Each structure stands twice: as structure tokens, then as C-alpha cells.
Short mmCIF file of C-alpha atoms and ligand atoms in Angstrom, two decimals:
data_model
loop_
_atom_site.label_atom_id
_atom_site.label_comp_id
_atom_site.label_asym_id
_atom_site.label_seq_id
_atom_site.Cartn_x
_atom_site.Cartn_y
_atom_site.Cartn_z
CA MET I 1 164.71 7.36 138.19
CA ALA I 2 167.58 9.69 139.06
CA ASN I 3 169.59 11.14 136.19
CA GLN I 4 172.67 9.16 137.10
CA GLU I 5 170.73 5.89 137.06
CA LYS I 6 169.22 6.73 133.64
CA GLU I 7 172.70 7.40 132.27
CA ASP I 8 173.97 4.07 133.61
CA GLU I 9 171.03 2.25 132.07
CA LEU I 10 171.72 3.83 128.68
CA GLU I 11 175.41 3.04 128.98
CA GLN I 12 174.59 -0.60 129.77
CA LEU I 13 172.33 -0.89 126.74
CA ARG I 14 174.94 0.65 124.48
CA LEU I 15 177.55 -1.78 125.73
CA GLU I 16 175.19 -4.66 125.08
CA MET I 17 174.51 -3.28 121.58
CA LYS I 18 178.24 -3.11 120.81
CA ARG I 19 178.71 -6.68 122.00
CA VAL I 20 175.86 -7.98 119.82
CA THR I 21 177.19 -6.07 116.79
CA GLU I 22 180.62 -7.60 117.34
CA GLU I 23 179.07 -11.06 117.53
CA ILE I 24 177.20 -10.44 114.27
CA LEU I 25 180.41 -9.38 112.54
CA HIS I 26 182.27 -12.45 113.75
CA LYS I 27 179.43 -14.65 112.50
CA VAL I 28 179.37 -12.87 109.12
CA SER I 29 183.13 -13.34 108.82
CA ARG I 30 182.73 -17.04 109.58
CA ARG I 31 179.94 -17.23 107.00
CA MET I 32 182.17 -15.68 104.32
CA LYS I 33 184.92 -18.20 105.03
CA ILE I 34 182.43 -21.05 104.65
CA ALA I 35 181.27 -19.46 101.37
CA ALA I 36 184.84 -19.46 100.08
CA GLU I 37 185.20 -23.14 101.05
CA ILE I 38 181.93 -23.99 99.30
CA GLY I 39 183.21 -22.10 96.25
CA ALA I 40 186.40 -24.18 96.22
CA VAL I 41 184.44 -27.44 96.43
CA LYS I 42 182.11 -26.34 93.61
CA ALA I 43 185.10 -25.37 91.46
CA LYS I 44 186.73 -28.76 92.06
CA ARG I 45 183.53 -30.53 91.06
CA GLY I 46 182.88 -28.25 88.11
CA LEU I 47 179.59 -27.01 89.60
CA GLU I 48 177.85 -23.69 88.88
CA ILE I 49 178.25 -21.06 91.59
CA LYS I 50 174.57 -20.10 91.56
CA ASP I 51 172.50 -22.80 93.23
CA GLU I 52 168.81 -21.88 93.28
CA LYS I 53 167.88 -25.03 95.20
CA ALA I 54 170.30 -24.37 98.06
CA GLU I 55 169.17 -20.74 98.16
CA GLY I 56 165.52 -21.80 98.28
CA GLU I 57 166.21 -24.08 101.24
CA MET I 58 168.05 -21.29 103.01
CA ARG I 59 165.08 -18.95 102.44
CA GLN I 60 162.76 -21.44 104.08
CA VAL I 61 164.99 -21.69 107.13
CA VAL I 62 165.15 -17.89 107.38
CA ASN I 63 161.36 -17.53 107.16
CA LYS I 64 160.89 -20.19 109.82
CA VAL I 65 163.40 -18.67 112.23
CA ALA I 66 162.03 -15.17 111.60
CA ASP I 67 158.57 -16.38 112.60
CA GLU I 68 159.90 -18.12 115.69
CA ILE I 69 161.81 -15.13 117.00
CA GLY I 70 159.30 -12.49 115.93
CA LEU I 71 161.45 -10.83 113.27
CA GLU I 72 159.67 -9.42 110.24
CA ARG I 73 159.98 -11.86 107.32
CA THR I 74 160.57 -9.03 104.85
CA PHE I 75 163.51 -7.71 106.85
CA ALA I 76 164.95 -11.20 107.41
CA SER I 77 164.71 -11.96 103.68
CA ARG I 78 166.43 -8.71 102.71
CA LEU I 79 169.20 -9.47 105.17
CA LEU I 80 169.57 -12.95 103.71
CA ASN I 81 169.81 -11.50 100.19
CA ILE I 82 172.63 -9.21 101.22
CA LEU I 83 174.48 -12.20 102.70
CA LEU I 84 173.80 -14.34 99.62
CA THR I 85 175.08 -11.61 97.29
CA GLU I 86 178.29 -11.34 99.28
CA SER I 87 178.79 -15.12 99.40
CA GLU I 88 178.34 -15.27 95.66
CA ALA I 89 180.81 -12.44 95.16
CA VAL I 90 183.40 -14.33 97.23
CA GLN I 91 182.90 -17.42 95.12
CA PHE I 92 183.02 -15.53 91.83
CA SER I 93 186.15 -13.62 92.81
CA ASN I 94 187.98 -16.95 92.93
CA ARG I 95 186.92 -17.89 89.42
CA ALA I 96 187.87 -16.35 86.12
CA GLN I 97 184.34 -16.59 84.70
CA ARG I 98 183.15 -13.42 86.43
CA ASN I 99 185.83 -11.41 84.72
CA ALA I 100 185.23 -12.89 81.29
CA PRO I 101 183.85 -9.93 79.33
CA LYS I 102 180.39 -10.55 77.95
CA GLN I 103 179.76 -9.74 74.33
CA THR I 104 176.88 -7.29 73.96
CA HIS I 105 175.30 -5.48 71.03
CA LEU I 106 177.15 -2.32 72.10
CA GLY I 107 180.44 -4.22 71.96
CA VAL I 108 179.59 -5.49 68.48
CA PHE I 109 178.68 -1.94 67.43
CA ALA I 110 182.08 -0.67 68.65
CA ARG I 111 183.88 -3.49 66.79
CA ALA I 112 181.88 -2.75 63.64
CA LYS I 113 182.82 0.94 63.87
CA ALA I 114 186.49 0.01 64.23
CA LEU I 115 186.27 -2.17 61.11
CA GLU I 116 184.60 0.70 59.24
CA ALA I 117 187.41 3.01 60.30
CA ASP I 118 189.73 0.53 58.56
CA GLY I 119 187.74 0.96 55.36
CA ARG I 120 185.50 -2.13 55.67
CA LYS I 121 181.84 -1.93 54.73
CA ILE I 122 179.49 -3.12 57.48
CA ILE I 123 175.72 -3.64 57.39
CA HIS I 124 174.41 -2.65 60.81
CA LEU I 125 171.73 -5.04 62.03
CA GLU I 126 172.81 -4.85 65.67
CA VAL I 127 171.52 -1.37 66.48
CA GLY I 128 168.35 -0.65 68.43
CA GLU I 129 167.47 2.76 67.04
CA PRO I 130 165.07 3.53 64.23
CA ASP I 131 166.71 5.00 61.13
CA PHE I 132 163.68 7.23 60.40
CA ALA I 133 163.90 11.02 60.52
CA ALA I 134 162.32 12.68 63.55
CA PRO I 135 159.29 14.83 62.61
CA ALA I 136 160.31 18.16 61.03
CA SER I 137 158.18 20.09 63.54
CA VAL I 138 160.55 18.87 66.25
CA GLY I 139 163.40 20.85 64.70
CA VAL I 140 161.21 23.93 64.33
CA ALA I 141 160.13 23.73 68.00
CA LEU I 142 163.75 23.37 69.04
CA GLY I 143 164.71 26.54 67.12
CA ASP I 144 161.70 28.42 68.50
CA SER I 145 162.56 27.49 72.06
CA PHE I 146 166.00 28.96 71.57
CA ASN I 147 164.70 32.16 70.01
CA SER I 148 162.19 32.66 72.79
CA ARG I 149 164.79 31.87 75.44
CA GLN I 150 162.96 28.85 76.73
CA TYR I 151 166.04 27.08 77.92
CA HIS I 152 165.88 27.05 81.71
CA TYR I 153 165.53 24.62 84.59
CA THR I 154 162.00 23.28 84.71
CA ASP I 155 159.78 21.57 87.24
CA VAL I 156 161.47 18.25 88.18
CA GLN I 157 158.45 16.36 86.83
CA GLY I 158 158.50 18.17 83.49
CA ILE I 159 156.89 21.21 81.86
CA PRO I 160 153.10 21.47 82.25
CA LYS I 161 152.59 21.79 78.47
CA LEU I 162 154.14 18.40 77.77
CA ARG I 163 152.60 16.68 80.77
CA ARG I 164 149.17 18.03 79.87
CA ALA I 165 149.48 16.76 76.30
CA LEU I 166 150.63 13.34 77.49
CA ALA I 167 147.94 13.19 80.17
CA ASP I 168 145.31 13.84 77.48
CA LYS I 169 146.79 11.14 75.28
CA ILE I 170 146.87 8.44 77.95
CA LYS I 171 143.81 9.59 79.91
CA ARG I 172 145.58 10.27 83.19
CA GLN I 173 146.25 13.29 85.39
CA GLU I 174 149.28 15.53 84.88
CA ASP I 175 150.58 14.79 88.40
CA GLN I 176 150.65 11.07 87.58
CA LEU I 177 153.40 11.69 85.04
CA ILE I 178 157.11 12.35 85.16
CA ILE I 179 159.18 13.35 82.12
CA THR I 180 162.60 11.70 82.18
CA PRO I 181 165.75 11.75 80.04
CA GLY I 182 164.78 8.65 78.06
CA GLY I 183 162.87 5.54 79.01
CA ARG I 184 166.09 4.19 80.49
CA PHE I 185 166.16 6.84 83.21
CA ALA I 186 162.48 6.24 83.95
CA VAL I 187 163.35 2.58 84.55
CA PHE I 188 166.28 3.59 86.75
CA ALA I 189 164.25 6.17 88.72
CA ALA I 190 161.53 3.59 89.40
CA ILE I 191 163.97 0.90 90.53
CA ALA I 192 166.20 3.25 92.54
CA GLY I 193 163.23 5.08 94.02
CA LEU I 194 161.27 2.02 95.10
CA LEU I 195 163.80 -0.73 95.87
CA ARG I 196 166.35 -1.01 98.64
CA GLU I 197 169.37 -3.25 99.10
CA GLY I 198 168.26 -6.86 99.54
CA ASP I 199 164.85 -6.34 97.91
CA GLU I 200 164.01 -8.63 95.02
CA LEU I 201 162.92 -7.90 91.51
CA ILE I 202 161.63 -10.46 89.02
CA ILE I 203 162.34 -10.19 85.31
CA THR I 204 161.25 -12.41 82.46
CA GLU I 205 164.13 -13.40 80.19
CA PRO I 206 165.30 -12.85 77.54
CA ALA I 207 165.34 -9.21 78.67
CA TRP I 208 166.80 -5.83 77.85
CA PRO I 209 169.85 -5.86 80.17
CA ALA I 210 169.16 -2.49 81.85
CA TYR I 211 166.62 -3.91 84.33
CA ARG I 212 169.23 -6.21 85.84
CA GLU I 213 171.90 -3.52 85.72
CA CYS I 214 169.71 -0.95 87.52
CA ALA I 215 168.62 -3.44 90.17
CA GLU I 216 172.13 -4.68 90.86
CA PHE I 217 173.36 -1.09 90.99
CA VAL I 218 171.07 -0.41 93.97
CA GLY I 219 171.95 -3.73 95.63
CA ALA I 220 168.67 -5.46 94.80
CA THR I 221 168.58 -9.16 93.94
CA VAL I 222 167.38 -10.16 90.48
CA ARG I 223 165.37 -13.35 90.00
CA SER I 224 164.55 -14.36 86.48
CA VAL I 225 161.89 -16.44 84.83
CA ARG I 226 163.01 -17.80 81.51
CA SER I 227 160.65 -17.93 78.58
CA SER I 228 161.35 -20.08 75.56
CA LEU I 229 161.04 -20.07 71.81
CA GLU I 230 159.04 -23.30 72.08
CA ASP I 231 156.40 -21.41 74.13
CA CYS I 232 156.51 -18.51 71.66
CA TRP I 233 158.15 -16.44 74.41
CA ALA I 234 155.06 -16.33 76.65
CA PRO I 235 156.11 -15.99 80.32
CA ASP I 236 154.66 -18.60 82.69
CA PRO I 237 152.86 -16.86 85.62
CA GLU I 238 153.23 -20.05 87.69
CA LYS I 239 157.00 -19.76 87.51
CA ILE I 240 156.74 -16.16 88.67
CA VAL I 241 154.54 -17.13 91.63
CA GLN I 242 157.13 -19.70 92.68
CA LEU I 243 159.76 -16.96 93.00
CA VAL I 244 157.68 -14.62 95.14
CA ASN I 245 158.92 -14.39 98.74
CA PRO I 246 158.80 -11.74 101.48
CA ALA I 247 161.66 -9.78 99.90
CA THR I 248 160.00 -9.56 96.45
CA ARG I 249 159.05 -6.00 95.57
CA MET I 250 158.72 -5.69 91.81
CA ILE I 251 158.01 -7.51 88.58
CA VAL I 252 159.30 -6.03 85.34
CA LEU I 253 157.53 -6.65 82.04
CA ASN I 254 158.51 -5.44 78.59
CA TYR I 255 156.02 -5.97 75.78
CA PRO I 256 156.34 -5.61 72.83
CA ASN I 257 159.54 -7.28 73.86
CA ASN I 258 163.13 -6.50 73.08
CA PRO I 259 164.54 -8.87 71.81
CA THR I 260 161.76 -11.41 71.03
CA GLY I 261 158.98 -9.23 69.57
CA LYS I 262 156.43 -10.94 71.82
CA VAL I 263 153.22 -9.03 72.62
CA LEU I 264 151.16 -10.28 75.59
CA ASP I 265 147.52 -11.20 75.13
CA SER I 266 145.04 -9.69 77.55
CA GLY I 267 144.44 -12.97 79.41
CA LEU I 268 148.10 -13.28 80.34
CA MET I 269 148.35 -9.61 81.25
CA ASP I 270 145.25 -9.98 83.49
CA ARG I 271 146.95 -12.83 85.33
CA LEU I 272 150.21 -10.96 85.79
CA VAL I 273 148.45 -7.86 87.09
CA SER I 274 146.38 -9.91 89.56
CA LEU I 275 149.51 -11.68 90.71
CA ALA I 276 151.22 -8.33 91.40
CA ARG I 277 148.11 -7.04 93.15
CA LYS I 278 147.73 -10.16 95.28
CA HIS I 279 151.28 -9.88 96.61
CA GLY I 280 151.38 -6.07 96.77
CA LEU I 281 154.19 -5.91 94.19
CA TYR I 282 155.14 -3.05 91.93
CA LEU I 283 154.64 -3.85 88.27
CA LEU I 284 157.03 -1.96 86.02
CA SER I 285 155.78 -2.19 82.46
CA ASP I 286 158.29 -0.97 79.90
CA GLU I 287 156.16 -0.03 76.91
CA VAL I 288 158.67 1.88 74.79
CA TYR I 289 157.78 -0.27 71.75
CA SER I 290 154.00 0.08 72.18
CA GLU I 291 153.61 1.96 68.90
CA TYR I 292 155.38 -0.90 67.14
CA SER I 293 152.76 -3.48 68.01
CA PHE I 294 151.33 -5.48 65.12
CA ARG I 295 148.44 -6.92 67.12
CA PRO I 296 146.18 -5.29 69.73
CA PHE I 297 148.42 -4.06 72.50
CA VAL I 298 147.38 -4.32 76.15
CA SER I 299 148.96 -1.55 78.18
CA ALA I 300 149.46 -1.81 81.93
CA LEU I 301 147.70 1.56 81.97
CA ASP I 302 144.48 -0.27 81.11
CA TYR I 303 144.49 -1.56 84.70
CA ASP I 304 143.62 0.30 87.85
CA TYR I 305 146.35 -0.64 90.31
CA ASP I 306 148.37 2.07 92.02
CA ARG I 307 151.63 0.09 91.97
CA ILE I 308 151.75 -0.12 88.18
CA ILE I 309 154.43 2.02 86.56
CA ALA I 310 154.18 2.34 82.78
CA VAL I 311 157.32 3.58 81.04
CA SER I 312 157.38 5.01 77.56
CA SER I 313 159.70 7.02 75.36
CA PHE I 314 160.00 9.29 72.35
CA SER I 315 163.08 7.33 71.22
CA LYS I 316 161.44 4.57 69.21
CA THR I 317 158.01 6.05 68.41
CA TYR I 318 159.34 9.35 67.03
CA ALA I 319 162.89 8.19 66.17
CA MET I 320 164.27 10.64 68.75
CA THR I 321 166.86 8.47 70.52
CA GLY I 322 169.49 11.20 70.83
CA PHE I 323 167.04 13.71 72.27
CA ARG I 324 166.94 11.56 75.41
CA ILE I 325 163.35 11.95 76.43
CA GLY I 326 160.83 9.54 77.86
CA TYR I 327 158.27 9.38 80.64
CA ALA I 328 156.59 7.27 83.27
CA CYS I 329 153.03 7.17 84.51
CA SER I 330 151.96 5.85 87.91
CA SER I 331 150.20 6.80 91.15
CA ARG I 332 151.20 10.04 92.86
CA ASP I 333 153.11 8.17 95.58
CA VAL I 334 155.23 6.28 93.08
CA ILE I 335 155.85 9.40 91.02
CA ALA I 336 156.98 11.18 94.22
CA ALA I 337 159.58 8.43 94.82
CA MET I 338 160.81 8.67 91.23
CA LYS I 339 160.86 12.46 91.39
CA LYS I 340 163.29 12.26 94.29
CA VAL I 341 165.77 10.24 92.19
CA GLN I 342 165.37 12.62 89.28
CA ALA I 343 165.85 15.73 91.46
CA ILE I 344 169.01 14.26 92.98
CA GLY I 345 170.38 13.05 89.66
CA ILE I 346 169.55 15.62 87.02
CA THR I 347 167.35 18.50 88.34
CA SER I 348 165.15 18.38 85.22
CA VAL I 349 165.07 17.34 81.57
CA ALA I 350 166.38 20.05 79.21
CA GLU I 351 163.57 22.52 78.51
CA PRO I 352 164.08 22.78 74.71
CA ILE I 353 163.93 18.99 74.46
CA GLN I 354 160.64 18.91 76.36
CA ILE I 355 159.25 21.58 74.03
CA ALA I 356 160.42 19.57 71.01
CA ALA I 357 158.75 16.45 72.43
CA ALA I 358 155.47 18.34 72.84
CA ALA I 359 155.67 19.18 69.12
CA ALA I 360 156.34 15.53 68.25
CA LEU I 361 153.20 14.44 70.09
CA LYS I 362 151.06 16.27 67.55
CA GLU I 363 152.48 14.24 64.66
CA ASP I 364 151.09 11.09 63.13
CA VAL I 365 154.01 8.66 62.89
CA SER I 366 152.01 5.48 62.30
CA GLN I 367 153.89 5.09 59.01
CA ASN I 368 157.05 4.19 60.97
CA ALA I 369 155.38 1.11 62.44
CA LYS I 370 154.07 0.07 59.02
CA ILE I 371 157.56 0.28 57.53
CA MET I 372 159.04 -1.62 60.46
CA LYS I 373 156.49 -4.39 60.01
CA GLN I 374 157.28 -4.69 56.28
CA ARG I 375 160.97 -4.99 57.10
CA LEU I 376 160.40 -7.58 59.80
CA ASP I 377 158.17 -9.54 57.41
CA TYR I 378 160.97 -9.44 54.85
CA VAL I 379 163.58 -10.63 57.38
CA CYS I 380 161.28 -13.47 58.50
CA GLU I 381 160.60 -14.52 54.92
CA ARG I 382 164.33 -14.77 54.28
CA LEU I 383 164.99 -16.59 57.56
CA GLU I 384 162.35 -19.20 56.67
CA GLY I 385 164.74 -20.50 54.04
CA MET I 386 167.68 -20.77 56.43
CA ARG I 387 168.54 -23.15 59.23
CA LEU I 388 167.42 -20.74 61.94
CA LYS I 389 164.38 -21.08 64.20
CA PHE I 390 162.36 -18.09 65.35
CA ALA I 391 158.89 -16.93 66.37
CA LYS I 392 157.52 -14.26 64.08
CA PRO I 393 157.62 -10.96 65.99
CA GLU I 394 154.23 -9.55 66.97
CA GLY I 395 155.79 -6.17 67.64
CA GLY I 396 159.08 -4.36 68.28
CA MET I 397 161.96 -3.95 65.86
CA TYR I 398 163.82 -7.26 66.06
CA VAL I 399 163.85 -10.95 65.20
CA TYR I 400 165.41 -13.24 67.82
CA ALA I 401 166.62 -16.31 66.00
CA LYS I 402 168.03 -19.60 67.24
CA LEU I 403 171.26 -20.83 65.67
CA PRO I 404 171.65 -24.42 64.46
CA ALA I 405 172.95 -26.90 67.06
CA GLY I 406 176.64 -26.54 67.77
CA LEU I 407 176.92 -22.82 66.98
CA ARG I 408 177.49 -20.32 69.81
CA ASP I 409 176.45 -16.69 69.47
CA ALA I 410 179.87 -15.13 70.17
CA ASP I 411 181.63 -17.20 67.48
CA PHE I 412 178.87 -16.79 64.97
CA VAL I 413 178.53 -13.03 65.52
CA GLU I 414 182.28 -12.70 65.01
CA MET I 415 182.20 -14.78 61.82
CA LEU I 416 179.35 -12.70 60.48
CA LEU I 417 181.08 -9.45 61.37
CA GLU I 418 184.18 -10.59 59.49
CA ASN I 419 181.85 -10.96 56.52
CA GLY I 420 180.48 -7.45 56.88
CA VAL I 421 177.28 -7.88 58.89
CA ALA I 422 176.78 -6.87 62.52
CA VAL I 423 174.05 -8.54 64.63
CA ALA I 424 173.59 -8.70 68.40
CA PRO I 425 174.60 -11.80 70.39
CA GLY I 426 171.62 -13.48 72.06
CA SER I 427 173.34 -13.98 75.42
CA GLY I 428 173.33 -10.21 75.99
CA PHE I 429 169.66 -10.72 76.90
CA GLY I 430 170.18 -13.61 79.30
CA ASP I 431 172.82 -16.25 80.00
CA ALA I 432 170.55 -19.05 78.79
CA TYR I 433 170.37 -17.66 75.25
CA GLY I 434 173.91 -18.22 74.01
CA ASN I 435 172.56 -19.92 70.89
CA PHE I 436 170.50 -16.95 69.72
CA ILE I 437 171.18 -13.81 67.73
CA ARG I 438 169.10 -10.64 67.54
CA ILE I 439 168.60 -9.15 64.10
CA SER I 440 167.45 -5.55 64.06
CA ALA I 441 165.20 -4.28 61.28
CA CYS I 442 166.31 -0.66 61.78
CA ALA I 443 167.72 -0.51 58.24
CA PRO I 444 166.17 -0.11 54.78
CA ILE I 445 165.12 -3.20 52.82
CA ASP I 446 168.15 -3.14 50.48
CA ALA I 447 170.52 -3.20 53.48
CA LEU I 448 168.44 -5.98 55.02
CA LYS I 449 168.67 -7.89 51.76
CA GLY I 450 172.47 -7.60 51.73
CA GLY I 451 172.56 -8.65 55.39
CA MET I 452 170.32 -11.69 54.84
CA ASP I 453 172.36 -12.82 51.81
CA LYS I 454 175.55 -12.74 53.88
CA LEU I 455 173.85 -14.39 56.84
CA ASN I 456 172.79 -17.23 54.58
CA ASP I 457 176.32 -17.62 53.16
CA VAL I 458 177.94 -17.64 56.61
CA LEU I 459 175.41 -20.17 57.91
CA GLU I 460 176.14 -22.47 54.97
CA THR I 461 179.90 -22.13 55.50
CA ALA I 462 179.59 -22.76 59.22
CA HIS I 463 177.58 -25.91 58.48
CA ASN I 464 180.04 -27.38 55.98
N1 LIG L 501 163.32 -0.15 77.02
C1 LIG L 501 163.71 -1.03 76.11
C2 LIG L 501 163.08 -2.38 76.10
C3 LIG L 501 164.66 -0.70 75.15
O1 LIG L 501 165.04 -1.60 74.23
C4 LIG L 501 165.24 0.58 75.18
C5 LIG L 501 166.30 0.97 74.23
O2 LIG L 501 166.81 0.21 73.48
C6 LIG L 501 164.80 1.48 76.17
C7 LIG L 501 163.85 1.08 77.08
C8 LIG L 501 165.39 2.84 76.35
O3 LIG L 501 165.07 3.77 75.45
P1 LIG L 501 165.39 5.28 75.68
O4 LIG L 501 166.17 5.44 76.95
O5 LIG L 501 166.17 5.72 74.50
O6 LIG L 501 164.06 5.94 75.80
#
């Protein structure tokens, strides 16, 4: 073919491409207008914006058409998710409910601090950080690192000394580990490194809100499986299977669980791992409370599947929240994807902090878990006598309790705060849990006693 002819052919194809792109945009615009109309009808009829059934039907149509026209189902599903997210945004923007600020434990903490600044005394049972002292050797290591000028950029994955010590502890290789600024960043690096816009991630609720926040931040779609107090907070694998579709990429688990204190038994964990394996999904297991497990704990690391990512932290185990240090363990490929996020975002974790963490690893802190269990036992004993329902925590640092019928978390939390006790509203862990509160046992027994006395009084007043 002569050069001129080749040029003309390319030009023709580009013109065709422009025309098709224009058509797509016109269709998307039409779709958005229909979404707005649907939103108006739903508002008139008082219907929820989210409609899982309608979405499910749409997914089936998309899969069918994708098969017919030879488009990859995964790509078609991701595209659909982007469209669904935008349609939802259009509908929400026309309703006030999206803008209604949600009450979270951080919001309650800020309110409690403001009351304290006004001279009020507040018992803090909303916080999620242990009140124990970090091991003394941590402070010594921190000082030593300064004196020996060990305060430089490090390998993105973390200093060899710390990775070696961790690798020995969890029986893995050093290159299967990445040290991160807290468990939270490990969660973010995994989600941002492995998921793209339109991909789906499944969480089991109630859940620590960061999973949803990270996923939505990267444009992924969150699907949730709700567990219930009646089932002692055990997630139903069948419900998870029902959500899996070509766009599904990851399942997130967190046991011992924040907020419920649930610990999975090995049978259930086996099923969840096989489910992830069968569908080729990543399994992100957030195990930051593993040392606060009051029954045998099954770690995702006990399984040999290269898409498992186990996240842990020094925050809870060693009471080192403000040091901001955690880690993740996975296959080399997954760690490479996470390393990219970390390199872009932070270069490396502060060297002195990594050195301090290596010192912490040598300490026996099992006493912390024993104290936490005693406190949780005390809280449960007191709650038994009140009109609150709960499942006794098998791990973690919290009790997630159901309020008597007719009481909503926001109102009750406010009432309690006015009486000098701060607890976390249950809906911060999932929209379906607006009749729960989370009580943290990160306070000494005498503070817990004061808190439980007040809780009892406020419950009685609210009832009468
Ligand atoms: N995962 C869960 C379930 C948590 O509750 C928390 C903190 O509250 C974290 C991870 C994050 O801990 P950090 O970033 O301090 O390591």
C-alpha cells in the first residue's frame, strides 16, 4: 500500500473513532437524564435511591450483551459500575440525604473534647486506641536511632532489620512484607494498588469505615453483606457468593472484628478462602486485633493462596497508635503493587519509627490482651443487667450493643454525651446499624464503672 493510501486509511479510522465516541457521549448524556427522572419518581414515591434488584437485572443484561457482541464481561461490568455510580450521584445530588452529615466516633470524640474545654468531665468510651503505655524499649530505641543518626530515607518496603524480624515471627520471606505507616495505609495501598475504577469489593458489615472510604476514593464499587446480632455476627458465605460478578476483585475480612468482637472459626474461614480462590479474588484480611483474640485465632496467613493480603499493625498490639506503623504480608506480585502506591505516596516509613517497632517486637505484651479481656468481661457483666442486647466479644476491644426498640443511635449518643459519657454511634459501621452503639474498653475499670453507671441511668430515663 502506498504511503498516501495508508494515511487515508488511518484518517478514515480516526474519523470513525471520533464519531463512535460522540455517539457514546450522547447516549451517556441521555442515560444521565433518565437517571435524574428516575430519581424524581423515587423521591415522589418515597423510595430509596439504591435499588439492588434493579441493578442486578441490569448486570444480567450487560453480561448477556457482552457475550453476544464478544466484549469481555469484566470490562463490561466495570463500565456498568461507572455508569451506575454516576446515576446514583445524580439522584443523590437532588436529595438532601446525601449531604446530611453522618455521626461517627471521631465526631463524637471532637464533641467530647469541646465539652471538656468548657470544663465538663467526660468518660471516653468512644476511642479506638489502647490506653496502655508502649514498651519502654521503644523509647530507648527511638533515642538510640537519633544518636546514631539513623534517620534517613529507607527502602520503600521497610528496613531489612524489621522485615527480617517480622518474617521470622510470621514464617514468611522478607520480600513478602511491606512496612507501612499504620494498618490503615496498608489497607489503602492494597485497595489502591489492586483495584481500578469500576472494580467491585465486598465487605461484611458492620465494618470499620476505612474499607469503603478507600474503595470509593479509587472509584471502586462497594457491595456489602450484612451480618446480624442474631447470627452472632457470623458472615454468610452464601450471601457473598450471590454478590460475585465479573467485576468483583476483592473481599475484605476483619477478624477479630471492629466493632463486633467476632472471631471467625476455622470452618468459616476455610469456606471464605475457597470462595476467594474459586473466583480468583483478592482476600484482604485485616488482622490488626489478632493479639486481642480470646479464642484460637485463624489467620489468613495460615492459608497458601497468593491473593491473600494480611494486614497488621503495631497500633493495638503494642499501644503505638501515634507511631503510625503497620505492615502487610502477601505474594511478591501483590507487594509490588502496594509498593508502587507507597513509593508514590510517602517514599518510606520514618526510619526511627521502624527501628522503634523492631524493638517492640522483642517484647511480651500478652498482658495487654488479658487486661482488655477483663475489662470487656466487666462491661458485658454490667450490660447484662440493662435493656441492651449484645453478643459477648470473642476478641477486639469493643462491645457492640443494640439499643431498646425506639431509640436511635444519634439521639442516644447525644443524650449520653450530655451526661458525661462518650460512645460511638453504631451507624458509623454501616447504615443498617442505627440502633447500635459501640462501647470501647480502652479505659481502666473505674472509668468503665462510671461509664456503665451513667449508661444505665440514661437508659432508664430514656425508657420512662
Ligand atoms: N483496622 C481496623 C479494623 C481498625 O479498627 C483500625 C483502627 O482503629 C485500623 C485497622 C488502623 O490502625 P492503624 O492505622 O493505627 O494501624
